[in-house]
Amino acid sequence: QVQLVESGGGLVQPGGSLRLSCAVSGGAFSVYNVGWFRQAPGKERQFLSAVKWNGETHHDASVRGRFTISRDNTKNTVYLQMINLKSEDTATYYCARVINWPSGSDYWGQGTQVTVSS
């Protein structure tokens, strides 16, 4: 069974940066597509970014230029680098295995909280 574990969340000031990590176990990570999503209280889950097995990426227009997804197949890990964070980026961030490009997913992590506040 595929398992995903997010880490790297925390409290950051507006304008700051964070890098989230998604450690994937179970199965063949090198052939998985993986995506990042977030959900703020009272809002629907939002797709952010996804990376294919071959490194091809897709970012939602709302975060393009501020968020960058990448992967390290030697560590079975996908990253989400976030810069110039804003208060509206406050949410729980999730990674998931993508089976329908770019956002249709099956296995999900438990999430990591990101709070942007001064």
PDB file of C-alpha atoms in Angstrom:
ATOM      1  CA  GLN A   1       0.000   0.000   0.000  1.00  0.00           C
ATOM      2  CA  VAL A   2       1.221   3.486  -0.823  1.00  0.00           C
ATOM      3  CA  GLN A   3       1.891   5.766   2.138  1.00  0.00           C
ATOM      4  CA  LEU A   4       2.645   9.473   2.007  1.00  0.00           C
ATOM      5  CA  VAL A   5       3.930  11.550   4.918  1.00  0.00           C
ATOM      6  CA  GLU A   6       4.151  15.334   4.754  1.00  0.00           C
ATOM      7  CA  SER A   7       6.516  17.454   6.813  1.00  0.00           C
ATOM      8  CA  GLY A   8       7.975  20.928   6.879  1.00  0.00           C
ATOM      9  CA  GLY A   9       4.959  22.977   7.809  1.00  0.00           C
ATOM     10  CA  GLY A  10       4.985  25.631  10.486  1.00  0.00           C
ATOM     11  CA  LEU A  11       4.528  29.283  11.295  1.00  0.00           C
ATOM     12  CA  VAL A  12       6.096  31.776   8.909  1.00  0.00           C
ATOM     13  CA  GLN A  13       5.831  35.530   8.506  1.00  0.00           C
ATOM     14  CA  PRO A  14       4.300  37.099   5.402  1.00  0.00           C
ATOM     15  CA  GLY A  15       6.895  37.227   2.669  1.00  0.00           C
ATOM     16  CA  GLY A  16       8.725  34.252   4.074  1.00  0.00           C
ATOM     17  CA  SER A  17       9.485  30.859   2.574  1.00  0.00           C
ATOM     18  CA  LEU A  18       8.931  27.218   3.441  1.00  0.00           C
ATOM     19  CA  ARG A  19       9.802  23.923   1.856  1.00  0.00           C
ATOM     20  CA  LEU A  20       7.393  21.070   2.363  1.00  0.00           C
ATOM     21  CA  SER A  21       8.431  17.448   1.960  1.00  0.00           C
ATOM     22  CA  CYS A  22       6.354  14.418   1.011  1.00  0.00           C
ATOM     23  CA  ALA A  23       7.990  11.089   1.769  1.00  0.00           C
ATOM     24  CA  VAL A  24       6.459   8.239  -0.226  1.00  0.00           C
ATOM     25  CA  SER A  25       6.717   4.544   0.601  1.00  0.00           C
ATOM     26  CA  GLY A  26       5.183   1.401  -0.845  1.00  0.00           C
ATOM     27  CA  GLY A  27       5.405   0.464  -4.474  1.00  0.00           C
ATOM     28  CA  ALA A  28       7.599   2.005  -7.140  1.00  0.00           C
ATOM     29  CA  PHE A  29       8.019   5.686  -6.362  1.00  0.00           C
ATOM     30  CA  SER A  30       9.987   6.354  -9.533  1.00  0.00           C
ATOM     31  CA  VAL A  31       6.895   5.729 -11.664  1.00  0.00           C
ATOM     32  CA  TYR A  32       4.459   7.660  -9.508  1.00  0.00           C
ATOM     33  CA  ASN A  33       3.043  11.066 -10.264  1.00  0.00           C
ATOM     34  CA  VAL A  34       2.600  13.105  -7.073  1.00  0.00           C
ATOM     35  CA  GLY A  35       0.680  16.261  -6.342  1.00  0.00           C
ATOM     36  CA  TRP A  36       0.304  18.895  -3.646  1.00  0.00           C
ATOM     37  CA  PHE A  37      -3.019  20.254  -2.450  1.00  0.00           C
ATOM     38  CA  ARG A  38      -4.226  22.453   0.377  1.00  0.00           C
ATOM     39  CA  GLN A  39      -7.376  23.059   2.311  1.00  0.00           C
ATOM     40  CA  ALA A  40      -8.155  26.076   4.435  1.00  0.00           C
ATOM     41  CA  PRO A  41     -10.886  26.029   7.110  1.00  0.00           C
ATOM     42  CA  GLY A  42     -14.304  26.345   5.526  1.00  0.00           C
ATOM     43  CA  LYS A  43     -12.928  26.059   2.001  1.00  0.00           C
ATOM     44  CA  GLU A  44     -12.715  23.310  -0.577  1.00  0.00           C
ATOM     45  CA  ARG A  45      -9.529  21.440  -1.217  1.00  0.00           C
ATOM     46  CA  GLN A  46      -7.401  23.202  -3.809  1.00  0.00           C
ATOM     47  CA  PHE A  47      -4.941  21.663  -6.253  1.00  0.00           C
ATOM     48  CA  LEU A  48      -1.550  23.384  -6.254  1.00  0.00           C
ATOM     49  CA  SER A  49       1.124  21.508  -8.165  1.00  0.00           C
ATOM     50  CA  ALA A  50       2.010  18.085  -9.520  1.00  0.00           C
ATOM     51  CA  VAL A  51       5.108  16.338 -10.794  1.00  0.00           C
ATOM     52  CA  LYS A  52       5.186  13.376 -13.143  1.00  0.00           C
ATOM     53  CA  TRP A  53       7.467  10.375 -12.838  1.00  0.00           C
ATOM     54  CA  ASN A  54       9.724  11.951 -15.486  1.00  0.00           C
ATOM     55  CA  GLY A  55       9.964  15.338 -13.779  1.00  0.00           C
ATOM     56  CA  GLU A  56       7.378  17.167 -15.838  1.00  0.00           C
ATOM     57  CA  THR A  57       5.526  19.648 -13.659  1.00  0.00           C
ATOM     58  CA  HIS A  58       2.225  21.474 -13.603  1.00  0.00           C
ATOM     59  CA  HIS A  59       1.341  24.368 -11.322  1.00  0.00           C
ATOM     60  CA  ASP A  60      -2.039  25.928 -10.780  1.00  0.00           C
ATOM     61  CA  ALA A  61      -2.124  29.502 -12.063  1.00  0.00           C
ATOM     62  CA  SER A  62      -2.878  30.792  -8.574  1.00  0.00           C
ATOM     63  CA  VAL A  63       0.549  29.728  -7.272  1.00  0.00           C
ATOM     64  CA  ARG A  64       2.659  29.750 -10.415  1.00  0.00           C
ATOM     65  CA  GLY A  65       5.796  31.764  -9.832  1.00  0.00           C
ATOM     66  CA  ARG A  66       5.669  31.376  -6.057  1.00  0.00           C
ATOM     67  CA  PHE A  67       5.445  27.600  -5.593  1.00  0.00           C
ATOM     68  CA  THR A  68       7.778  25.072  -7.189  1.00  0.00           C
ATOM     69  CA  ILE A  69       7.380  21.307  -7.062  1.00  0.00           C
ATOM     70  CA  SER A  70      10.296  18.936  -7.450  1.00  0.00           C
ATOM     71  CA  ARG A  71      11.214  15.353  -6.707  1.00  0.00           C
ATOM     72  CA  ASP A  72      14.228  13.353  -5.613  1.00  0.00           C
ATOM     73  CA  ASN A  73      13.878   9.756  -6.714  1.00  0.00           C
ATOM     74  CA  THR A  74      16.897   8.732  -4.627  1.00  0.00           C
ATOM     75  CA  LYS A  75      15.001   9.785  -1.489  1.00  0.00           C
ATOM     76  CA  ASN A  76      11.462   8.843  -2.584  1.00  0.00           C
ATOM     77  CA  THR A  77      10.488  12.408  -1.754  1.00  0.00           C
ATOM     78  CA  VAL A  78       8.578  15.212  -3.435  1.00  0.00           C
ATOM     79  CA  TYR A  79       9.083  18.806  -2.370  1.00  0.00           C
ATOM     80  CA  LEU A  80       7.044  21.978  -2.552  1.00  0.00           C
ATOM     81  CA  GLN A  81       9.131  25.122  -2.304  1.00  0.00           C
ATOM     82  CA  MET A  82       6.992  28.117  -1.391  1.00  0.00           C
ATOM     83  CA  ILE A  83       8.209  31.709  -1.475  1.00  0.00           C
ATOM     84  CA  ASN A  84       6.661  35.099  -0.823  1.00  0.00           C
ATOM     85  CA  LEU A  85       4.044  33.503   1.389  1.00  0.00           C
ATOM     86  CA  LYS A  86       0.834  35.384   2.107  1.00  0.00           C
ATOM     87  CA  SER A  87      -1.746  35.098   4.847  1.00  0.00           C
ATOM     88  CA  GLU A  88      -4.129  33.473   2.376  1.00  0.00           C
ATOM     89  CA  ASP A  89      -1.666  30.601   1.988  1.00  0.00           C
ATOM     90  CA  THR A  90      -2.556  29.496   5.509  1.00  0.00           C
ATOM     91  CA  ALA A  91      -3.980  25.979   5.209  1.00  0.00           C
ATOM     92  CA  THR A  92      -3.319  22.312   5.742  1.00  0.00           C
ATOM     93  CA  TYR A  93      -1.146  21.037   2.911  1.00  0.00           C
ATOM     94  CA  TYR A  94      -1.470  17.519   1.588  1.00  0.00           C
ATOM     95  CA  CYS A  95       0.400  15.414  -0.898  1.00  0.00           C
ATOM     96  CA  ALA A  96      -1.184  12.611  -2.850  1.00  0.00           C
ATOM     97  CA  ARG A  97      -0.409  10.094  -5.527  1.00  0.00           C
ATOM     98  CA  VAL A  98      -1.822  11.368  -8.820  1.00  0.00           C
ATOM     99  CA  ILE A  99      -3.474   8.801 -11.067  1.00  0.00           C
ATOM    100  CA  ASN A 100      -5.331  11.194 -13.386  1.00  0.00           C
ATOM    101  CA  TRP A 101      -3.025  14.039 -14.409  1.00  0.00           C
ATOM    102  CA  PRO A 102      -2.709  16.547 -12.916  1.00  0.00           C
ATOM    103  CA  SER A 103      -4.999  16.355  -9.886  1.00  0.00           C
ATOM    104  CA  GLY A 104      -6.950  13.101  -9.762  1.00  0.00           C
ATOM    105  CA  SER A 105      -5.527  11.278  -6.746  1.00  0.00           C
ATOM    106  CA  ASP A 106      -5.991   8.116  -4.730  1.00  0.00           C
ATOM    107  CA  TYR A 107      -3.608   7.835  -1.781  1.00  0.00           C
ATOM    108  CA  TRP A 108      -3.231  10.846   0.516  1.00  0.00           C
ATOM    109  CA  GLY A 109      -0.998  11.913   3.355  1.00  0.00           C
ATOM    110  CA  GLN A 110      -2.223  13.194   6.691  1.00  0.00           C
ATOM    111  CA  GLY A 111      -1.310  16.804   5.988  1.00  0.00           C
ATOM    112  CA  THR A 112       0.992  19.433   7.440  1.00  0.00           C
ATOM    113  CA  GLN A 113      -0.167  22.806   8.735  1.00  0.00           C
ATOM    114  CA  VAL A 114       1.187  26.033   7.267  1.00  0.00           C
ATOM    115  CA  THR A 115       0.336  29.273   9.031  1.00  0.00           C
ATOM    116  CA  VAL A 116       1.384  32.599   7.574  1.00  0.00           C
ATOM    117  CA  SER A 117       1.098  35.319  10.166  1.00  0.00           C
ATOM    118  CA  SER A 118       3.057  38.151  11.694  1.00  0.00           C
TER     119      SER A 118
END
